[in-house]
Tab-separated table of C-alpha atoms and ligand atoms in Angstrom:
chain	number	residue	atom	x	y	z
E	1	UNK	CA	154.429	-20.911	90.501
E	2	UNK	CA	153.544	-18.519	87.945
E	3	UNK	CA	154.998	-15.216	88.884
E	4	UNK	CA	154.458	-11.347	87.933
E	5	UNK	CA	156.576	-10.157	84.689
E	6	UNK	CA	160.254	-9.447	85.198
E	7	UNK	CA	162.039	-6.759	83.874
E	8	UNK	CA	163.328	-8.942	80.981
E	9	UNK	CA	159.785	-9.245	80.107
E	10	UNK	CA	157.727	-5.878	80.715
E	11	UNK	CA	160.859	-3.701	80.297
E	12	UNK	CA	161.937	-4.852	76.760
E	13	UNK	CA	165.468	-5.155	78.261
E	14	UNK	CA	168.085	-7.194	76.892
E	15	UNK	CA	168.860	-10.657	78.527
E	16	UNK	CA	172.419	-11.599	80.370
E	17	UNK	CA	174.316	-14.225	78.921
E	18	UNK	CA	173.219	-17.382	80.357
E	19	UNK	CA	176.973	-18.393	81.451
E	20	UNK	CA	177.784	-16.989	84.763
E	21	UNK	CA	180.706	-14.327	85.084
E	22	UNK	CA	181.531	-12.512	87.933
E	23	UNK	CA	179.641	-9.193	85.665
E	24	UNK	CA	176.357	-11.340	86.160
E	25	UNK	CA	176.803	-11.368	90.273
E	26	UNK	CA	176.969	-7.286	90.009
E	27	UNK	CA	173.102	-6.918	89.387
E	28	UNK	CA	172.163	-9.177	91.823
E	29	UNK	CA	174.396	-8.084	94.316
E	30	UNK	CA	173.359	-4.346	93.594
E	31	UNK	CA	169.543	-5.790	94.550
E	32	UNK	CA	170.764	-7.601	97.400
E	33	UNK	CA	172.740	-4.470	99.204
E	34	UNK	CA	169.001	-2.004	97.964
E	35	UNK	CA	166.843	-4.991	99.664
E	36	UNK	CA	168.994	-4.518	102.974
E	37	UNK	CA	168.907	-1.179	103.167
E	38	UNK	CA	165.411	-0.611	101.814
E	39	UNK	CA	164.198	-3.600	104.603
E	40	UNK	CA	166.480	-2.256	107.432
E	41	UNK	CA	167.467	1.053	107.443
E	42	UNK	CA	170.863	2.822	107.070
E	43	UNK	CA	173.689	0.396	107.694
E	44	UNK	CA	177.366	0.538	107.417
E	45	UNK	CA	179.148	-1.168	105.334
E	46	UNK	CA	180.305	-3.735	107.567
E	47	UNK	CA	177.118	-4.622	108.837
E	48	UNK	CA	176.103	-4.938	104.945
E	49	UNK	CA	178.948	-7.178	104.252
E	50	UNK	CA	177.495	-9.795	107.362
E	51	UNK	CA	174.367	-9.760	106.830
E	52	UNK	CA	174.646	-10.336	102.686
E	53	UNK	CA	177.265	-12.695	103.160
E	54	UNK	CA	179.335	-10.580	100.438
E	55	UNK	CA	182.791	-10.189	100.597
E	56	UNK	CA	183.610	-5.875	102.440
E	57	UNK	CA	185.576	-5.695	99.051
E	58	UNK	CA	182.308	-6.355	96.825
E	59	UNK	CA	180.069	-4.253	99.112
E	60	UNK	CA	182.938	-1.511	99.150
E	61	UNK	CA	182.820	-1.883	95.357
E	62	UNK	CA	178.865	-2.156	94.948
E	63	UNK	CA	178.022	0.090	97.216
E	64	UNK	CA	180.376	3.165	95.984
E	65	UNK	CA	178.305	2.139	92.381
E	66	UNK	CA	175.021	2.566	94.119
E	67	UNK	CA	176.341	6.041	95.227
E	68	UNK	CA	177.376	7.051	92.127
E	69	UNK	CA	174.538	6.392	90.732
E	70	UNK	CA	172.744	8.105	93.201
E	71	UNK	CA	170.568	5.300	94.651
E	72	UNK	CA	172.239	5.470	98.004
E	73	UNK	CA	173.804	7.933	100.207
E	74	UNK	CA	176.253	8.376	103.231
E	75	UNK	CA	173.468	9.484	105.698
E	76	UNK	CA	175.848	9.578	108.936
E	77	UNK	CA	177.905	7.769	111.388
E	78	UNK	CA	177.318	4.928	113.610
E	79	UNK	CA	177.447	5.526	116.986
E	80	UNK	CA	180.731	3.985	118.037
E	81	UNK	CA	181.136	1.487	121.287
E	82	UNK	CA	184.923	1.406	120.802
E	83	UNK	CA	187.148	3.784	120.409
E	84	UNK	CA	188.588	4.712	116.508
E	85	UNK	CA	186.336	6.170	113.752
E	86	UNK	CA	182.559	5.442	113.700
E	87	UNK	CA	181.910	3.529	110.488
E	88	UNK	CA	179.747	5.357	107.950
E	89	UNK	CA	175.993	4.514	107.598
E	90	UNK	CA	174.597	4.144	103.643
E	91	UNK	CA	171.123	4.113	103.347
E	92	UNK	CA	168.615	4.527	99.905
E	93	UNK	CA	168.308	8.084	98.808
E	94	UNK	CA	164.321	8.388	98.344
E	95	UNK	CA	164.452	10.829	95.600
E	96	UNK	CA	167.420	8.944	93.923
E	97	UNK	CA	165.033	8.046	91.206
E	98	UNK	CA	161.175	9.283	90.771
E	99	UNK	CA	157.934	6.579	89.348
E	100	UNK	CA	155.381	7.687	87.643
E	101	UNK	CA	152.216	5.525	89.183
E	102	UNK	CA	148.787	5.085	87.409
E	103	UNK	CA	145.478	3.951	88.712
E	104	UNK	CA	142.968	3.091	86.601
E	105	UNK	CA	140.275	1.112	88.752
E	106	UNK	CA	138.026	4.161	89.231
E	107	UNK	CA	135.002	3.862	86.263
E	108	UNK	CA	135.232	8.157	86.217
E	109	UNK	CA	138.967	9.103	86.674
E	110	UNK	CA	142.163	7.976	85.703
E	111	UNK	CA	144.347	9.402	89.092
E	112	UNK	CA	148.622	9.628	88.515
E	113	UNK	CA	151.465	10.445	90.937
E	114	UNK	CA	155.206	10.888	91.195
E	115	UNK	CA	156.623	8.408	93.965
E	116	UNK	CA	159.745	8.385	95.417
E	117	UNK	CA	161.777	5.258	96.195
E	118	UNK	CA	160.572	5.463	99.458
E	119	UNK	CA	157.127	5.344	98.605
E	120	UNK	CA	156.043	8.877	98.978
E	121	UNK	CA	153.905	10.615	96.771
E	122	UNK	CA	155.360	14.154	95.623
E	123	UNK	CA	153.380	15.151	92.808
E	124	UNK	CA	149.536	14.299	92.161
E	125	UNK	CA	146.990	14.130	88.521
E	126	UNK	CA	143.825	13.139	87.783
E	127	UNK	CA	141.725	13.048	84.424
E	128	UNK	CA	138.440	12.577	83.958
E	129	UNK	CA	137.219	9.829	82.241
E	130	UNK	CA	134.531	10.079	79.977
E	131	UNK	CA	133.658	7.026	78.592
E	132	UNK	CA	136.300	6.237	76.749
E	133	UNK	CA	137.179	2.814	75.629
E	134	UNK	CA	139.650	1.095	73.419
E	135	UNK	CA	142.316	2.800	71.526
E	136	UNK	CA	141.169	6.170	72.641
E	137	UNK	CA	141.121	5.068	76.451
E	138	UNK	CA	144.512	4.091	76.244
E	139	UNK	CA	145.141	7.269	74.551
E	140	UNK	CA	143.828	8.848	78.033
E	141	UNK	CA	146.401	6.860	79.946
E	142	UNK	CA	149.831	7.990	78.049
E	143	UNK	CA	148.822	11.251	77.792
E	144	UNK	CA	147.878	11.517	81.044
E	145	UNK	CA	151.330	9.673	81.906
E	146	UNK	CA	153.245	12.253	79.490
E	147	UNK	CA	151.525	15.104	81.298
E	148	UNK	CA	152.711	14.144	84.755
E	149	UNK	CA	156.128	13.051	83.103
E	150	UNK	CA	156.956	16.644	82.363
E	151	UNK	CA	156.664	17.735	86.180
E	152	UNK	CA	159.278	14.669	87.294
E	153	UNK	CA	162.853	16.277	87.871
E	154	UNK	CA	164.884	13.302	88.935
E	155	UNK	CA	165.841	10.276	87.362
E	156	UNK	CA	162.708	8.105	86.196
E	157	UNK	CA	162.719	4.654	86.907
E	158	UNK	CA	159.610	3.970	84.896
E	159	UNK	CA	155.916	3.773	85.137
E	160	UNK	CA	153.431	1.710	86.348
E	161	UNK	CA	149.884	1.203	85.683
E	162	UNK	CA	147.431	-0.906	87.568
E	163	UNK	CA	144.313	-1.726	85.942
E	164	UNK	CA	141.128	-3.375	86.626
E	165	UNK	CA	140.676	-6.583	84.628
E	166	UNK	CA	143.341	-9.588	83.490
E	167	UNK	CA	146.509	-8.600	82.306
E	168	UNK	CA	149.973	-11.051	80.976
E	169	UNK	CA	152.898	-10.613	82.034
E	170	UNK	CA	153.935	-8.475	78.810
E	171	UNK	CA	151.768	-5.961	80.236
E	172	UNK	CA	149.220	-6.311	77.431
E	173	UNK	CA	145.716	-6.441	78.855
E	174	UNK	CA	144.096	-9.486	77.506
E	175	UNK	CA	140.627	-8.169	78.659
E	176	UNK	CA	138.917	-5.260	80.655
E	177	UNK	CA	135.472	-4.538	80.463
E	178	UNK	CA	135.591	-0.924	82.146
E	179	UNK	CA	137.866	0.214	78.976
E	180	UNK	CA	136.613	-1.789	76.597
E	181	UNK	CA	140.568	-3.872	76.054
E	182	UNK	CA	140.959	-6.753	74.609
E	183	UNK	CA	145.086	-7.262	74.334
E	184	UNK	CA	145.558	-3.761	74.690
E	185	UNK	CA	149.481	-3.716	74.707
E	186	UNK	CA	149.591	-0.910	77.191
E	187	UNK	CA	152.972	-1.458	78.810
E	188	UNK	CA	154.179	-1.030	75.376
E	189	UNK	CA	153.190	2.326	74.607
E	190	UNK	CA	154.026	3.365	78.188
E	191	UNK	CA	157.137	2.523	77.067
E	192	UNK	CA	156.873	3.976	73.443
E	193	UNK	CA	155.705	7.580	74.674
E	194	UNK	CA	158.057	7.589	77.942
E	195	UNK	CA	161.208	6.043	76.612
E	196	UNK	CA	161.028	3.970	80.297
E	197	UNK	CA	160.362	0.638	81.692
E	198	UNK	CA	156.949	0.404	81.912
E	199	UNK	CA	155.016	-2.463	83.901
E	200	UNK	CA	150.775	-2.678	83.678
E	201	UNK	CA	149.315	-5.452	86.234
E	202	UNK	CA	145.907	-5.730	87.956
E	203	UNK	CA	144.927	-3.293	90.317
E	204	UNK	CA	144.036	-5.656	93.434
E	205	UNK	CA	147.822	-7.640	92.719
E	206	UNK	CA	149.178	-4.204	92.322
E	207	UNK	CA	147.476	-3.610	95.679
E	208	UNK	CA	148.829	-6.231	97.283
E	209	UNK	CA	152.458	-6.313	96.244
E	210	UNK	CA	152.301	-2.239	98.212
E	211	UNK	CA	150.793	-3.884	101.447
E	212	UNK	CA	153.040	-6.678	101.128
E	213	UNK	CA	155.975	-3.895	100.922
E	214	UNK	CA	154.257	-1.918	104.245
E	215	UNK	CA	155.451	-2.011	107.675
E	216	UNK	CA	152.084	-3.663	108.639
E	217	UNK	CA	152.215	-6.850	107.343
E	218	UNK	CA	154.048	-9.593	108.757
E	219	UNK	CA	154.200	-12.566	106.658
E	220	UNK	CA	155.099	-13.889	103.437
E	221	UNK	CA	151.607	-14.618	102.396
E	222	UNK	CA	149.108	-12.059	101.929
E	223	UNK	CA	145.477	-12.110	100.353
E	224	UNK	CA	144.113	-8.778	99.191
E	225	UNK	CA	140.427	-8.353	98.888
E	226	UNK	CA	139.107	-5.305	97.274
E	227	UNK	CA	135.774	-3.969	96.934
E	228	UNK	CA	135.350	-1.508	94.475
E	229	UNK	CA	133.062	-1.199	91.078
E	230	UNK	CA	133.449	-5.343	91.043
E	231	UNK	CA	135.264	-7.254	93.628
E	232	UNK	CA	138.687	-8.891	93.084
E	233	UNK	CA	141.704	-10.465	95.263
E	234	UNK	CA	145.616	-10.129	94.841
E	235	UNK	CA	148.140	-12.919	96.612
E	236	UNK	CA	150.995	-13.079	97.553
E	237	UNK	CA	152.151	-16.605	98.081
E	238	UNK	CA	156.055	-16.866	99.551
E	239	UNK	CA	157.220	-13.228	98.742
E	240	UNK	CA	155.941	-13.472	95.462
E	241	UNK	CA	153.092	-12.394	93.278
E	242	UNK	CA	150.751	-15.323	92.074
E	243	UNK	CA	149.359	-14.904	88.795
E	244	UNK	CA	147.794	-18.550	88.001
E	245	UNK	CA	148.360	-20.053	84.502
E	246	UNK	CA	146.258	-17.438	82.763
E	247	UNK	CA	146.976	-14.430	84.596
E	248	UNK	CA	143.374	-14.455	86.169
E	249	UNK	CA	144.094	-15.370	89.871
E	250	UNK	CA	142.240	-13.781	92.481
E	251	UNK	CA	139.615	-12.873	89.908
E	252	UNK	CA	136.951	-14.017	92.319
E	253	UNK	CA	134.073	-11.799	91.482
E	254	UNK	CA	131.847	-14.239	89.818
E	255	UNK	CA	131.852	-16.821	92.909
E	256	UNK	CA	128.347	-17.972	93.285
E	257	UNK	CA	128.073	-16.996	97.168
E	258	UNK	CA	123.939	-16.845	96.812
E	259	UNK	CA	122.011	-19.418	95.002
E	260	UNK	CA	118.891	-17.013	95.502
E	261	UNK	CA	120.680	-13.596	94.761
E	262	UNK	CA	120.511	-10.753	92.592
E	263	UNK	CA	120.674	-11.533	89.020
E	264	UNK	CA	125.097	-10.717	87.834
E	265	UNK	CA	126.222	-9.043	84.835
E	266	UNK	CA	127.401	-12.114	83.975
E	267	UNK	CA	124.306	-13.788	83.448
E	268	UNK	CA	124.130	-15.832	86.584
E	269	UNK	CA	122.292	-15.156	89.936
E	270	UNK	CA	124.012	-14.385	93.212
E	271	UNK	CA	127.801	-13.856	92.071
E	272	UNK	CA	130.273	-12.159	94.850
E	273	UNK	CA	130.122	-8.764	92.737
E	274	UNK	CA	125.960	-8.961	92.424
E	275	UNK	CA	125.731	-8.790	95.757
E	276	UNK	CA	129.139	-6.520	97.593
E	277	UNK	CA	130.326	-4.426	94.667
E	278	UNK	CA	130.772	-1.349	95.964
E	279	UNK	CA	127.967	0.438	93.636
E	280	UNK	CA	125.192	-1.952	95.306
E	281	UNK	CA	126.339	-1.767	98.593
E	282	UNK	CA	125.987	1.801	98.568
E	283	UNK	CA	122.382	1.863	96.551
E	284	UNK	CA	121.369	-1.005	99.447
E	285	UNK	CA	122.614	1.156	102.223
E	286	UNK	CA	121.257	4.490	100.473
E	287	UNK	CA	117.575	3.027	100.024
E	288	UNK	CA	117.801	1.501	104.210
E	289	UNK	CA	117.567	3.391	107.463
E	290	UNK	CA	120.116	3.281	109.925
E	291	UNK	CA	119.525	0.960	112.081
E	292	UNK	CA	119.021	-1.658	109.179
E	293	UNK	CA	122.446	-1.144	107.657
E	294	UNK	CA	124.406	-2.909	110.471
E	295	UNK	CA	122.801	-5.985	108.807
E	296	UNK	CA	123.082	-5.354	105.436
E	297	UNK	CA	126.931	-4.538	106.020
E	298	UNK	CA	127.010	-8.236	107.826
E	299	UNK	CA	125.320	-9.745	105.120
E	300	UNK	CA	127.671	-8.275	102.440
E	301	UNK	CA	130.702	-9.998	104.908
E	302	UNK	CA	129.205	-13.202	104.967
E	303	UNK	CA	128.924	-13.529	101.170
E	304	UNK	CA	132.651	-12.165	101.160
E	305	UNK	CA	134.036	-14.800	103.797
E	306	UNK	CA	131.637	-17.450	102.234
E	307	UNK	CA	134.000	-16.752	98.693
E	308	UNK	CA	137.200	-16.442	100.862
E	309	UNK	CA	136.960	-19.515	103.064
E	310	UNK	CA	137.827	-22.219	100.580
E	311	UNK	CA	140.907	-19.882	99.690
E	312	UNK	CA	142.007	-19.778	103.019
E	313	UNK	CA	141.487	-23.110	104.056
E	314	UNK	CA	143.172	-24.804	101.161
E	315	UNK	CA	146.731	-22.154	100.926
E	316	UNK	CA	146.541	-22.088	105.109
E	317	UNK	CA	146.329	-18.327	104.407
E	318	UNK	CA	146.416	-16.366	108.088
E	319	UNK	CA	146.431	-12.574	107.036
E	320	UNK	CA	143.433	-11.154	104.805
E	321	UNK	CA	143.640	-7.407	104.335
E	322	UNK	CA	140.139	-5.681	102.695
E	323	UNK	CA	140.551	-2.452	101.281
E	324	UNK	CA	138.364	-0.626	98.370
E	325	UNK	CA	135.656	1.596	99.270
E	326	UNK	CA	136.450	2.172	102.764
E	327	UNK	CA	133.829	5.123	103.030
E	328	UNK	CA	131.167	1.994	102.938
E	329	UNK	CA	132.847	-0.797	104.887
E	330	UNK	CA	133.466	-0.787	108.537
E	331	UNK	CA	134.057	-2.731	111.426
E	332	UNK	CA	130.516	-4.583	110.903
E	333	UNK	CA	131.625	-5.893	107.559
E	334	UNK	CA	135.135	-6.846	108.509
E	335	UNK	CA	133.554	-8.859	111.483
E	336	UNK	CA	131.279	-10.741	109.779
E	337	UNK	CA	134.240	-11.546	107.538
E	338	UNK	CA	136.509	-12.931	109.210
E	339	UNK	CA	133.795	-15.008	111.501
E	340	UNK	CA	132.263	-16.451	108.178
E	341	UNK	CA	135.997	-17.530	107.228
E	342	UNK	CA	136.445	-18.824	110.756
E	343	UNK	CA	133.528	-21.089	110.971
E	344	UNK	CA	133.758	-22.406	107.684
E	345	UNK	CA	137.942	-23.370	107.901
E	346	UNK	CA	139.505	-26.381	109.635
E	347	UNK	CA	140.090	-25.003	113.141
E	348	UNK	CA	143.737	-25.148	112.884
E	349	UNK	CA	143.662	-22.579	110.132
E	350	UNK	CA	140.915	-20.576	110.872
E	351	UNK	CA	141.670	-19.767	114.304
E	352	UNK	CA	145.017	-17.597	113.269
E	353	UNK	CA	143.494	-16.040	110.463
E	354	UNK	CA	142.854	-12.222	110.818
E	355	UNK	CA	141.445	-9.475	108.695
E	356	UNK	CA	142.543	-5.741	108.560
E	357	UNK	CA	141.517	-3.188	106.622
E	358	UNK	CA	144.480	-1.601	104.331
E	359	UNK	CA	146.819	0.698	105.400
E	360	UNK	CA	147.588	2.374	102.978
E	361	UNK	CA	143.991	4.080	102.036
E	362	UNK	CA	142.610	5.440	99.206
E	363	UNK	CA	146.378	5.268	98.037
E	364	UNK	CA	146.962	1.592	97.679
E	365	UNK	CA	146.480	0.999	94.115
E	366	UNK	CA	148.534	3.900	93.015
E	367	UNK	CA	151.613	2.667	95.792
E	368	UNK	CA	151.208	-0.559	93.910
E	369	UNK	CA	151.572	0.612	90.357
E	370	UNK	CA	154.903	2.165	91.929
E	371	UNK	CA	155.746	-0.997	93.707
E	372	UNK	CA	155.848	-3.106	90.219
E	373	UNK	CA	158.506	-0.633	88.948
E	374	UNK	CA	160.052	-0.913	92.475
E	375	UNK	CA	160.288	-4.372	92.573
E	376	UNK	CA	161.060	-4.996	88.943
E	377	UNK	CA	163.682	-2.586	88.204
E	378	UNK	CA	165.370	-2.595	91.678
E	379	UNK	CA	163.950	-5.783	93.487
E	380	UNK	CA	163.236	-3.737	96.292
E	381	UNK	CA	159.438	-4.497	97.243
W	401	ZN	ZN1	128.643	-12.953	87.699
């Protein structure tokens, strides 16, 4: 399985020896103690020690390096069934380190945060785009990115930029039409200008990777749809990120789902994005009265599960989340999703699938630029 870029890769960091010591176990270790804590909630350092499988020596050892490095914190006392001293509960200090987050799939503005390691967003951006491509796009970005560096006054952990388009896992962006890229190495002059590990991936697997990491989903497979200026899906397949071989999974935009439909960008009639990109849906809904929009919206669904169904049925995929332009989709759309995917799957998949719209918002891309750093720095999404 082709997988998202580690931090060997995106963060220009140096590589471990490939011999195992007991100083290559402390990294790992360090990720497995976070993951607990990030997944569970405070523990002490007992219950760490069973449910890692770690010796109370090595988490007494780890877990007093996490502190001093000011990942984790003593955040109070178990309450005690026995008599003698309630253990101690750790759990992650959110502002132990700050993220600077960038999302670039809106055509007019570029939007940047601060995020904490608990996913909150402190500190807030935004630059208008005006039609800049190529160098001087990417120009846009860092600056922006140094801007909203200089208001960060913890730790930072790095940045991370989700983009529309396809993207390696170097973080160059082997080709986006909105900017005009064409192996734009943008990780590395994140990385250049903010002397951090910086991480660039596609917005809708950006997207994903933060619902994946949200209390609402509840399996290890997860297939982000988004509908925004074109339409694109992020997976997660087994916990992990799925790229493809050429970095261009998900891209499902130019699925024929109309042999009779509008005429694509692309050159060819009745693509996915010709007919629900978010820009026609609202110029079809604009130019219809109201009580003709209910079947446009259904319309627009059935084209979307018509492209999702043969992705579904042949990964046995059972949770589909939509999220984009939520000011034009409702329940109409997600309906006539999740029936067309239904009817056109083997029974035995189709009748546990579900659809749900995102919850994180309008926020989801820029949660997901945070959650590469997240999970490549700490392993903790
Ligand atoms: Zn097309």
């Amino acid at each position: 399985m082709a997988r998202m870029g580690t931090a060997d890769q995106q963060g220009s960091r140096t590589t471990a020896s490939s011999k195992a010591t007991p100083a290559d176990a402390r990294p790992r270790n360090r990720i497995l103690l976070l993951q607990a804590l990030q997944a569970d909630g405070p523990q002490s350092r007992a219950d760490l020690a069973r449910q890692s499988g770690l010796t109370p020596t090595t988490v007494s050892a780890v877990t007093a390096e996490l502190i001093a490095d000011g990942l984790i914190n003593e955040v109070g006392r178990k309450a005690s069934t026995s008599a003698g001293k309630p253990a101690t509960l750790l759990g992650v200090e959110p502002d132990g380190r700050h993220i600077i987050a960038l999302d670039l799939s809106d055509d007019d503005v570029i939007e940047a945060a601060v995020v904490n390691l608990a996913g909150k967003i402190v500190e807030r951006r935004s630059h208008a785009r005006h039609g800049e491509t190529g160098k001087k796009a990417a120009a846009a970005v860092v600056k922006l990115a140094r801007d909203i560096a200089r208001t960060v006054e913890r730790p930072l952990l790095g940045v991370g930029c989700a983009t529309p388009g396809i993207v390696d896992d170097h973080g160059v962006v082997v080709t986006a039409a909105h900017a005009g890229w064409n192996d734009e190495p943008l990780a590395a002059k994140l990385t250049d200008a903010l002397h951090v590990p910086s991480y660039v991936a596609n917005d809708a697997n950006a997207a994903v990777l933060a619902e994946y990491a949200s209390a609402g989903t509840t399996t290890d497979n997860l297939l982000l749809v988004r509908v925004g200026a074109g339409v694109g899906a992020g997976l997660v397949i087994g916990g992990e990120l799925f790229v493809g071989d050429h970095f261009a999974a998900g891209e499902i935009g130019h699925v024929v789902v109309d042999d009779e439909g509008a005429l694509c960008k692309c050159g060819r009639r009745g693509c996915l994005e010709a007919v629900v990109s978010a820009p026609l849906l609202a110029q079809r809904l604009d130019a219809v009265a109201d009580a003709e929009r209910s079947a446009h919206l259904e319309l627009a669904g059935r084209h979307l599960g018509i492209a999702l169904a043969t992705l579904v049925g042949a990964l046995n995929l059972s949770e589909i989340v939509l999220s984009g332009r939520m000011d034009l989709l409702d329940d109409r759309f997600r309906s006539a999703v999740l029936e067309t995917i239904r009817n056109r799957t083997f029974p035995t998949v189709g009748q546990h699938v579900t659809a749900r719209f995102s919850s994180l918002g309008d926020d989801g891309v820029l949660l997901g630029a945070a959650a590469l750093v997240l999970r490549n720095e700490l392993g903790i999404v």
